[in-house]
Amino acid sequence: MPNTILVGAQWGDEGKGKIIDFLTARADIVARSQGGNNAGHTVILGDQKYVLHLIPSGILRPGKVCVIGNGVVIDPVHLVGEIEGLRNRGIPVADNLVISDSAHLVLPYHRLIDEIREKAKGRRKIGTTKRGIGPCYGDKVERTGLRASDLRDPVVLSEKLKRKVAENNKILKAFGEAALSYAKIRADVLRAADVLRPFLANTSVYLHNAMRAKKKILFEGAQGTFLDIDHGTYPYVTSSNTTAGGACTGTGVPPNRIDTVIGVMKAYTTRVGEGPFPSESPELSDALHAMGREYGATTGRARRCGWFDAVATRYAAMVNGIDELAVTNLDGLDALAKIPVCVAYRAGDQTFDVPPSDLALLARCEPVCIEMPGWKTDTSKARSFADLPPRARAYLKKICSLTGARLAIASVGPARDQTIVVE
Ligand code: IMP
Ligand code: MG
């Protein structure tokens, strides 16, 4: 497997963590390029469940190196918690983790302002994870952020932090909120800095050296295509480029070194947070929640569920250049007699085969569906494509042909062995 980008083809939570874990067996390095601890990637190993937020899921595989690239935003205190959490469970985190010194830092004022802005928006809230992601990327683009390299020098770090806390306390005051304590933030960040310092490096150089040594890199996308700041359902998006291009800008690996793009999508659609969702189905949401499925890994929120949306995934295949598809959660549809699949959107007398950019128009779109027959069989024990009921195979083939990419992997449950490689 040469250099491969893995992206979410929907609104996040496509099951990327599990597919990454599976593909890591064939890679040498797993790199994150965007997002922060808003992500929640769940990996099940035997009877153990791991939820990773900032550290690539590759950390669970011995001998693999995980890279947190320059495009990621790092909450240093959270990252230390994640490192210690893994170590406490016997997962070594040492020279198998390299952190970009140009990644921006998420600090307590980012989290607080994220929360306050959401509250102030009322009904128009985005439904963020309240991890401070938007305000941190805001500072980055505004050119006032702190970066991981600042963790190297306590004096420089303290000076920059002092200015930022003072500035943010003015903003907090305008919102009628209490001021943050510079001393407390400084102490917490300095403590985290001591743990993180040995991991810091220029990860672009690291990755280029690795490529020269013929190492294979797997780029682990976080969130999904329709949460992309440019290509998603703005403003109901996250603040980074979740699409394939983000893997290059977020790591310093150029586009001509990328060999394959794999899109991960659920056999249906989910979304957590606010924003338009044309194929949303309360009936499917109820059915999946009743099975105990579709609760967020980061916030525990119940995800909104809907039918497979080929308008969305076709668009995702286009903007990401998806070569191959991994379809997850097929088993979630096992009990259904009939399965609608959204093939177009309709608003009034207009029909769309790509999602309209105008949010108000998108919000008015109704799904135009075809109906596929259900298989009404437990697929969770299938281990090969041939093991699947013919109707499940037909369904998979149909959603992939509507999306316009080759089916490479189907997943029928959270465990590593519940993964079907389609030849
Ligand atoms: P933020 O990234 O916390 O600013 O949240 C912005 C939007 O992206 C909200 O709708 C979140 O629910 C959504 N979001 C952020 N991260 C994830 C993720 O990892 N999975 C699914 N949705 C996410
Ligand atoms: Mg998730």
PDB file of C-alpha atoms in Angstrom, residues 29-272:
ATOM      1  CA  ILE A  29       3.251   5.781   9.472  1.00  0.00           C
ATOM      2  CA  VAL A  30      -0.201   7.141  10.292  1.00  0.00           C
ATOM      3  CA  ALA A  31      -0.547  10.932  10.052  1.00  0.00           C
ATOM      4  CA  ARG A  32      -3.287  13.297  11.186  1.00  0.00           C
ATOM      5  CA  SER A  33      -3.449  16.537   9.189  1.00  0.00           C
ATOM      6  CA  GLN A  34      -6.399  18.546  10.484  1.00  0.00           C
ATOM      7  CA  GLY A  35      -8.986  18.938  13.227  1.00  0.00           C
ATOM      8  CA  GLY A  36      -8.340  18.481  16.903  1.00  0.00           C
ATOM      9  CA  ASN A  37      -9.936  16.696  19.804  1.00  0.00           C
ATOM     10  CA  ASN A  38     -13.350  17.379  18.303  1.00  0.00           C
ATOM     11  CA  ALA A  39     -12.706  14.053  16.550  1.00  0.00           C
ATOM     12  CA  GLY A  40     -13.553  10.783  18.214  1.00  0.00           C
ATOM     13  CA  HIS A  41     -12.237   7.621  16.595  1.00  0.00           C
ATOM     14  CA  THR A  42     -13.371   4.383  18.147  1.00  0.00           C
ATOM     15  CA  VAL A  43     -11.327   1.198  17.811  1.00  0.00           C
ATOM     16  CA  ILE A  44     -12.320  -2.138  19.362  1.00  0.00           C
ATOM     17  CA  LEU A  45      -9.522  -4.598  20.085  1.00  0.00           C
ATOM     18  CA  GLY A  46     -10.749  -7.865  21.546  1.00  0.00           C
ATOM     19  CA  ASP A  47     -12.778  -6.872  24.603  1.00  0.00           C
ATOM     20  CA  GLN A  48     -11.121  -3.451  24.854  1.00  0.00           C
ATOM     21  CA  LYS A  49     -12.582  -0.246  23.484  1.00  0.00           C
ATOM     22  CA  TYR A  50     -10.317   2.715  22.718  1.00  0.00           C
ATOM     23  CA  VAL A  51     -11.593   6.167  21.816  1.00  0.00           C
ATOM     24  CA  LEU A  52      -8.886   8.385  20.363  1.00  0.00           C
ATOM     25  CA  HIS A  53      -9.322  12.108  19.847  1.00  0.00           C
ATOM     26  CA  LEU A  54      -5.957  13.615  18.877  1.00  0.00           C
ATOM     27  CA  ILE A  55      -3.555  10.709  18.581  1.00  0.00           C
ATOM     28  CA  PRO A  56      -3.899   8.723  15.338  1.00  0.00           C
ATOM     29  CA  SER A  57      -5.489   5.297  15.839  1.00  0.00           C
ATOM     30  CA  GLY A  58      -2.244   3.761  14.525  1.00  0.00           C
ATOM     31  CA  ILE A  59      -0.847   4.111  18.064  1.00  0.00           C
ATOM     32  CA  LEU A  60      -2.588   0.836  18.945  1.00  0.00           C
ATOM     33  CA  ARG A  61      -0.399  -1.123  16.494  1.00  0.00           C
ATOM     34  CA  PRO A  62       3.136  -1.914  17.678  1.00  0.00           C
ATOM     35  CA  GLY A  63       5.890  -0.762  15.332  1.00  0.00           C
ATOM     36  CA  LYS A  64       3.901   2.034  13.689  1.00  0.00           C
ATOM     37  CA  VAL A  65       4.750   5.709  13.988  1.00  0.00           C
ATOM     38  CA  CYS A  66       1.990   8.271  14.475  1.00  0.00           C
ATOM     39  CA  VAL A  67       2.403  11.833  13.294  1.00  0.00           C
ATOM     40  CA  ILE A  68       0.327  14.817  14.381  1.00  0.00           C
ATOM     41  CA  GLY A  69       0.815  17.202  11.462  1.00  0.00           C
ATOM     42  CA  ASN A  70       1.026  20.982  11.255  1.00  0.00           C
ATOM     43  CA  GLY A  71      -2.642  21.325  10.261  1.00  0.00           C
ATOM     44  CA  VAL A  72      -3.922  19.805  13.497  1.00  0.00           C
ATOM     45  CA  VAL A  73      -4.915  21.994  16.440  1.00  0.00           C
ATOM     46  CA  ILE A  74      -3.652  20.603  19.730  1.00  0.00           C
ATOM     47  CA  ASP A  75      -5.120  21.099  23.161  1.00  0.00           C
ATOM     48  CA  PRO A  76      -1.886  20.411  25.074  1.00  0.00           C
ATOM     49  CA  VAL A  77      -3.564  19.487  28.356  1.00  0.00           C
ATOM     50  CA  HIS A  78      -5.969  17.139  26.597  1.00  0.00           C
ATOM     51  CA  LEU A  79      -3.133  15.547  24.595  1.00  0.00           C
ATOM     52  CA  VAL A  80      -1.169  14.799  27.752  1.00  0.00           C
ATOM     53  CA  GLY A  81      -4.319  13.197  29.198  1.00  0.00           C
ATOM     54  CA  GLU A  82      -4.654  11.048  26.089  1.00  0.00           C
ATOM     55  CA  ILE A  83      -0.990   9.983  26.205  1.00  0.00           C
ATOM     56  CA  GLU A  84      -1.250   9.099  29.897  1.00  0.00           C
ATOM     57  CA  GLY A  85      -4.560   7.299  29.359  1.00  0.00           C
ATOM     58  CA  LEU A  86      -2.929   5.060  26.734  1.00  0.00           C
ATOM     59  CA  ARG A  87       0.164   4.441  28.862  1.00  0.00           C
ATOM     60  CA  ASN A  88      -2.036   3.466  31.818  1.00  0.00           C
ATOM     61  CA  ARG A  89      -3.623   0.826  29.620  1.00  0.00           C
ATOM     62  CA  GLY A  90      -0.251  -0.577  28.619  1.00  0.00           C
ATOM     63  CA  ILE A  91       0.012   1.112  25.204  1.00  0.00           C
ATOM     64  CA  PRO A  92       3.506   2.575  24.864  1.00  0.00           C
ATOM     65  CA  VAL A  93       3.703   6.188  23.681  1.00  0.00           C
ATOM     66  CA  ALA A  94       7.329   7.194  23.157  1.00  0.00           C
ATOM     67  CA  ASP A  95       9.244   7.409  19.889  1.00  0.00           C
ATOM     68  CA  ASN A  96       6.139   6.107  18.085  1.00  0.00           C
ATOM     69  CA  LEU A  97       4.619   9.620  18.280  1.00  0.00           C
ATOM     70  CA  VAL A  98       5.917  12.734  16.518  1.00  0.00           C
ATOM     71  CA  ILE A  99       4.169  16.090  16.912  1.00  0.00           C
ATOM     72  CA  SER A 100       4.529  19.001  14.512  1.00  0.00           C
ATOM     73  CA  ASP A 101       6.085  22.047  16.123  1.00  0.00           C
ATOM     74  CA  SER A 102       3.999  24.278  13.842  1.00  0.00           C
ATOM     75  CA  ALA A 103       0.633  22.878  14.926  1.00  0.00           C
ATOM     76  CA  HIS A 104      -1.466  25.502  16.715  1.00  0.00           C
ATOM     77  CA  LEU A 105      -2.430  25.190  20.361  1.00  0.00           C
ATOM     78  CA  VAL A 106      -5.994  25.108  21.638  1.00  0.00           C
ATOM     79  CA  LEU A 107      -6.117  27.002  24.927  1.00  0.00           C
ATOM     80  CA  PRO A 108      -8.819  27.421  27.586  1.00  0.00           C
ATOM     81  CA  TYR A 109     -10.053  30.752  26.168  1.00  0.00           C
ATOM     82  CA  HIS A 110     -10.753  29.034  22.839  1.00  0.00           C
ATOM     83  CA  ARG A 111     -12.958  26.469  24.543  1.00  0.00           C
ATOM     84  CA  LEU A 112     -14.772  29.083  26.581  1.00  0.00           C
ATOM     85  CA  ILE A 113     -15.398  31.376  23.612  1.00  0.00           C
ATOM     86  CA  ASP A 114     -16.588  28.429  21.491  1.00  0.00           C
ATOM     87  CA  GLU A 115     -19.151  27.678  24.191  1.00  0.00           C
ATOM     88  CA  ILE A 116     -20.220  31.300  24.716  1.00  0.00           C
ATOM     89  CA  ARG A 117     -20.635  31.978  20.986  1.00  0.00           C
ATOM     90  CA  GLU A 118     -22.774  28.893  20.625  1.00  0.00           C
ATOM     91  CA  LYS A 119     -24.942  29.978  23.538  1.00  0.00           C
ATOM     92  CA  ALA A 120     -25.293  33.464  22.062  1.00  0.00           C
ATOM     93  CA  LYS A 121     -26.412  32.013  18.735  1.00  0.00           C
ATOM     94  CA  GLY A 122     -29.417  30.356  20.364  1.00  0.00           C
ATOM     95  CA  ARG A 123     -31.477  28.564  17.745  1.00  0.00           C
ATOM     96  CA  ARG A 124     -28.848  29.315  15.088  1.00  0.00           C
ATOM     97  CA  LYS A 125     -26.114  27.450  16.963  1.00  0.00           C
ATOM     98  CA  ILE A 126     -23.762  25.168  14.965  1.00  0.00           C
ATOM     99  CA  GLY A 127     -23.846  22.412  17.545  1.00  0.00           C
ATOM    100  CA  THR A 128     -20.049  22.355  17.930  1.00  0.00           C
ATOM    101  CA  THR A 129     -18.205  19.940  20.179  1.00  0.00           C
ATOM    102  CA  LYS A 130     -17.206  22.949  22.358  1.00  0.00           C
ATOM    103  CA  ARG A 131     -13.548  21.920  22.144  1.00  0.00           C
ATOM    104  CA  GLY A 132     -12.426  25.397  21.039  1.00  0.00           C
ATOM    105  CA  ILE A 133     -11.682  24.300  17.474  1.00  0.00           C
ATOM    106  CA  GLY A 134     -13.240  27.267  15.630  1.00  0.00           C
ATOM    107  CA  PRO A 135     -11.672  30.001  17.823  1.00  0.00           C
ATOM    108  CA  CYS A 136      -8.253  28.292  17.626  1.00  0.00           C
ATOM    109  CA  TYR A 137      -8.275  28.107  13.828  1.00  0.00           C
ATOM    110  CA  GLY A 138      -9.602  31.686  13.949  1.00  0.00           C
ATOM    111  CA  ASP A 139      -6.447  32.792  15.796  1.00  0.00           C
ATOM    112  CA  LYS A 140      -4.305  30.826  13.350  1.00  0.00           C
ATOM    113  CA  VAL A 141      -5.793  32.630  10.348  1.00  0.00           C
ATOM    114  CA  GLU A 142      -5.734  35.924  12.262  1.00  0.00           C
ATOM    115  CA  ARG A 143      -1.997  35.219  12.878  1.00  0.00           C
ATOM    116  CA  THR A 144      -2.198  35.608  16.633  1.00  0.00           C
ATOM    117  CA  GLY A 145      -2.096  31.949  17.681  1.00  0.00           C
ATOM    118  CA  LEU A 146       0.381  30.037  19.812  1.00  0.00           C
ATOM    119  CA  ARG A 147       2.096  27.080  18.212  1.00  0.00           C
ATOM    120  CA  ALA A 148       3.564  23.873  19.558  1.00  0.00           C
ATOM    121  CA  SER A 149       7.076  25.295  19.016  1.00  0.00           C
ATOM    122  CA  ASP A 150       6.234  27.834  21.727  1.00  0.00           C
ATOM    123  CA  LEU A 151       6.132  24.938  24.199  1.00  0.00           C
ATOM    124  CA  ARG A 152       9.923  24.662  23.923  1.00  0.00           C
ATOM    125  CA  ASP A 153      10.685  27.880  25.770  1.00  0.00           C
ATOM    126  CA  PRO A 154       8.786  28.665  28.990  1.00  0.00           C
ATOM    127  CA  VAL A 155       9.714  32.370  28.804  1.00  0.00           C
ATOM    128  CA  VAL A 156       8.441  32.851  25.241  1.00  0.00           C
ATOM    129  CA  LEU A 157       5.388  30.732  26.019  1.00  0.00           C
ATOM    130  CA  SER A 158       4.558  32.791  29.105  1.00  0.00           C
ATOM    131  CA  GLU A 159       4.860  36.111  27.281  1.00  0.00           C
ATOM    132  CA  LYS A 160       2.629  35.063  24.398  1.00  0.00           C
ATOM    133  CA  LEU A 161       0.128  33.441  26.708  1.00  0.00           C
ATOM    134  CA  LYS A 162      -0.059  36.514  28.895  1.00  0.00           C
ATOM    135  CA  ARG A 163      -0.954  38.739  25.929  1.00  0.00           C
ATOM    136  CA  LYS A 164      -3.554  36.304  24.640  1.00  0.00           C
ATOM    137  CA  VAL A 165      -5.206  35.812  28.025  1.00  0.00           C
ATOM    138  CA  ALA A 166      -5.396  39.603  28.484  1.00  0.00           C
ATOM    139  CA  GLU A 167      -6.958  40.028  25.034  1.00  0.00           C
ATOM    140  CA  ASN A 168      -9.444  37.217  25.570  1.00  0.00           C
ATOM    141  CA  ASN A 169     -10.403  38.479  29.000  1.00  0.00           C
ATOM    142  CA  LYS A 170     -11.619  41.669  27.285  1.00  0.00           C
ATOM    143  CA  ILE A 171     -13.767  39.576  24.974  1.00  0.00           C
ATOM    144  CA  LEU A 172     -15.069  37.515  27.891  1.00  0.00           C
ATOM    145  CA  LYS A 173     -15.897  40.706  29.764  1.00  0.00           C
ATOM    146  CA  ALA A 174     -17.899  41.978  26.768  1.00  0.00           C
ATOM    147  CA  PHE A 175     -19.905  38.749  26.929  1.00  0.00           C
ATOM    148  CA  GLY A 176     -20.463  39.302  30.659  1.00  0.00           C
ATOM    149  CA  GLU A 177     -18.273  36.338  31.632  1.00  0.00           C
ATOM    150  CA  ALA A 178     -15.675  36.062  34.407  1.00  0.00           C
ATOM    151  CA  ALA A 179     -12.011  36.586  33.517  1.00  0.00           C
ATOM    152  CA  LEU A 180      -9.668  33.624  33.155  1.00  0.00           C
ATOM    153  CA  SER A 181      -6.639  33.286  35.406  1.00  0.00           C
ATOM    154  CA  TYR A 182      -3.382  33.675  33.504  1.00  0.00           C
ATOM    155  CA  ALA A 183      -1.456  32.034  36.356  1.00  0.00           C
ATOM    156  CA  LYS A 184      -3.611  28.907  36.294  1.00  0.00           C
ATOM    157  CA  ILE A 185      -3.497  28.555  32.489  1.00  0.00           C
ATOM    158  CA  ARG A 186       0.254  29.135  32.475  1.00  0.00           C
ATOM    159  CA  ALA A 187       0.847  26.487  35.132  1.00  0.00           C
ATOM    160  CA  ASP A 188      -1.318  23.925  33.306  1.00  0.00           C
ATOM    161  CA  VAL A 189       0.282  24.587  29.926  1.00  0.00           C
ATOM    162  CA  LEU A 190       3.837  24.548  31.307  1.00  0.00           C
ATOM    163  CA  ARG A 191       3.149  21.193  32.930  1.00  0.00           C
ATOM    164  CA  ALA A 192       1.831  19.837  29.612  1.00  0.00           C
ATOM    165  CA  ALA A 193       4.820  21.356  27.794  1.00  0.00           C
ATOM    166  CA  ASP A 194       7.222  19.260  29.882  1.00  0.00           C
ATOM    167  CA  VAL A 195       5.510  16.093  28.693  1.00  0.00           C
ATOM    168  CA  LEU A 196       5.108  17.145  25.041  1.00  0.00           C
ATOM    169  CA  ARG A 197       8.539  18.723  24.377  1.00  0.00           C
ATOM    170  CA  PRO A 198      10.346  15.452  23.494  1.00  0.00           C
ATOM    171  CA  PHE A 199       7.750  14.662  20.830  1.00  0.00           C
ATOM    172  CA  LEU A 200       8.096  17.948  18.911  1.00  0.00           C
ATOM    173  CA  ALA A 201       9.700  18.016  15.469  1.00  0.00           C
ATOM    174  CA  ASN A 202       9.396  19.443  11.997  1.00  0.00           C
ATOM    175  CA  THR A 203       7.046  16.676  10.841  1.00  0.00           C
ATOM    176  CA  SER A 204       7.211  17.739   7.172  1.00  0.00           C
ATOM    177  CA  VAL A 205      10.929  16.922   7.204  1.00  0.00           C
ATOM    178  CA  TYR A 206      10.238  13.746   9.165  1.00  0.00           C
ATOM    179  CA  LEU A 207       7.697  12.571   6.582  1.00  0.00           C
ATOM    180  CA  HIS A 208       9.920  13.416   3.616  1.00  0.00           C
ATOM    181  CA  ASN A 209      12.830  11.497   5.162  1.00  0.00           C
ATOM    182  CA  ALA A 210      10.461   8.594   5.754  1.00  0.00           C
ATOM    183  CA  MET A 211       9.311   8.661   2.122  1.00  0.00           C
ATOM    184  CA  ARG A 212      12.920   8.623   0.982  1.00  0.00           C
ATOM    185  CA  ALA A 213      13.344   5.481   3.101  1.00  0.00           C
ATOM    186  CA  LYS A 214      10.334   3.995   1.223  1.00  0.00           C
ATOM    187  CA  LYS A 215       7.989   4.142   4.216  1.00  0.00           C
ATOM    188  CA  LYS A 216       4.275   4.035   3.495  1.00  0.00           C
ATOM    189  CA  ILE A 217       2.101   6.778   4.940  1.00  0.00           C
ATOM    190  CA  LEU A 218      -1.574   6.549   5.763  1.00  0.00           C
ATOM    191  CA  PHE A 219      -3.270   9.934   6.197  1.00  0.00           C
ATOM    192  CA  GLU A 220      -6.045   9.702   8.749  1.00  0.00           C
ATOM    193  CA  GLY A 221      -8.826  12.160   7.962  1.00  0.00           C
ATOM    194  CA  ALA A 222     -10.967  13.485  10.789  1.00  0.00           C
ATOM    195  CA  GLN A 223     -14.608  14.613  10.463  1.00  0.00           C
ATOM    196  CA  GLY A 224     -16.114  14.318   6.975  1.00  0.00           C
ATOM    197  CA  THR A 225     -16.454  15.984   3.583  1.00  0.00           C
ATOM    198  CA  PHE A 226     -19.607  17.947   4.416  1.00  0.00           C
ATOM    199  CA  LEU A 227     -17.993  19.366   7.534  1.00  0.00           C
ATOM    200  CA  ASP A 228     -15.180  20.841   5.391  1.00  0.00           C
ATOM    201  CA  ILE A 229     -14.784  24.593   5.877  1.00  0.00           C
ATOM    202  CA  ASP A 230     -14.770  25.121   2.066  1.00  0.00           C
ATOM    203  CA  HIS A 231     -16.788  22.235   0.644  1.00  0.00           C
ATOM    204  CA  GLY A 232     -19.231  21.509   3.442  1.00  0.00           C
ATOM    205  CA  THR A 233     -22.622  22.851   4.446  1.00  0.00           C
ATOM    206  CA  TYR A 234     -21.250  26.202   5.652  1.00  0.00           C
ATOM    207  CA  PRO A 235     -21.644  27.543   8.338  1.00  0.00           C
ATOM    208  CA  TYR A 236     -22.660  24.160   9.794  1.00  0.00           C
ATOM    209  CA  VAL A 237     -19.141  22.812   9.363  1.00  0.00           C
ATOM    210  CA  THR A 238     -15.929  22.439  11.294  1.00  0.00           C
ATOM    211  CA  SER A 239     -13.042  24.893  10.830  1.00  0.00           C
ATOM    212  CA  SER A 240     -10.578  22.809   8.815  1.00  0.00           C
ATOM    213  CA  ASN A 241     -10.217  21.170   5.396  1.00  0.00           C
ATOM    214  CA  THR A 242     -11.480  17.679   6.035  1.00  0.00           C
ATOM    215  CA  THR A 243     -11.237  16.788   2.326  1.00  0.00           C
ATOM    216  CA  ALA A 244      -8.237  15.139   0.650  1.00  0.00           C
ATOM    217  CA  GLY A 245      -6.365  18.400  -0.041  1.00  0.00           C
ATOM    218  CA  GLY A 246      -6.148  19.005   3.699  1.00  0.00           C
ATOM    219  CA  ALA A 247      -3.892  15.956   4.027  1.00  0.00           C
ATOM    220  CA  CYS A 248      -1.253  17.742   1.927  1.00  0.00           C
ATOM    221  CA  THR A 249      -1.462  21.223   3.433  1.00  0.00           C
ATOM    222  CA  GLY A 250      -1.746  19.743   6.913  1.00  0.00           C
ATOM    223  CA  THR A 251       1.424  17.630   6.673  1.00  0.00           C
ATOM    224  CA  GLY A 252       3.714  19.146   4.057  1.00  0.00           C
ATOM    225  CA  VAL A 253       3.453  16.063   1.840  1.00  0.00           C
ATOM    226  CA  PRO A 254       2.834  17.324  -1.710  1.00  0.00           C
ATOM    227  CA  PRO A 255      -0.081  16.141  -3.904  1.00  0.00           C
ATOM    228  CA  ASN A 256       2.183  14.272  -6.335  1.00  0.00           C
ATOM    229  CA  ARG A 257       3.300  11.941  -3.515  1.00  0.00           C
ATOM    230  CA  ILE A 258      -0.241  10.729  -2.888  1.00  0.00           C
ATOM    231  CA  ASP A 259      -1.164   7.466  -4.557  1.00  0.00           C
ATOM    232  CA  THR A 260      -4.681   6.583  -3.446  1.00  0.00           C
ATOM    233  CA  VAL A 261      -7.686   8.201  -1.824  1.00  0.00           C
ATOM    234  CA  ILE A 262     -10.062   5.964   0.090  1.00  0.00           C
ATOM    235  CA  GLY A 263     -13.477   7.304   1.055  1.00  0.00           C
ATOM    236  CA  VAL A 264     -15.222   5.891   4.103  1.00  0.00           C
ATOM    237  CA  MET A 265     -18.993   6.025   4.244  1.00  0.00           C
ATOM    238  CA  LYS A 266     -21.707   4.400   6.270  1.00  0.00           C
ATOM    239  CA  ALA A 267     -24.290   2.243   4.489  1.00  0.00           C
ATOM    240  CA  TYR A 268     -26.672   4.995   5.616  1.00  0.00           C
ATOM    241  CA  THR A 269     -26.040   8.607   6.716  1.00  0.00           C
ATOM    242  CA  THR A 270     -25.566  10.265  10.100  1.00  0.00           C
ATOM    243  CA  ARG A 271     -24.877  13.768  11.278  1.00  0.00           C
ATOM    244  CA  VAL A 272     -24.257  15.180  14.743  1.00  0.00           C
TER     245      VAL A 272
END
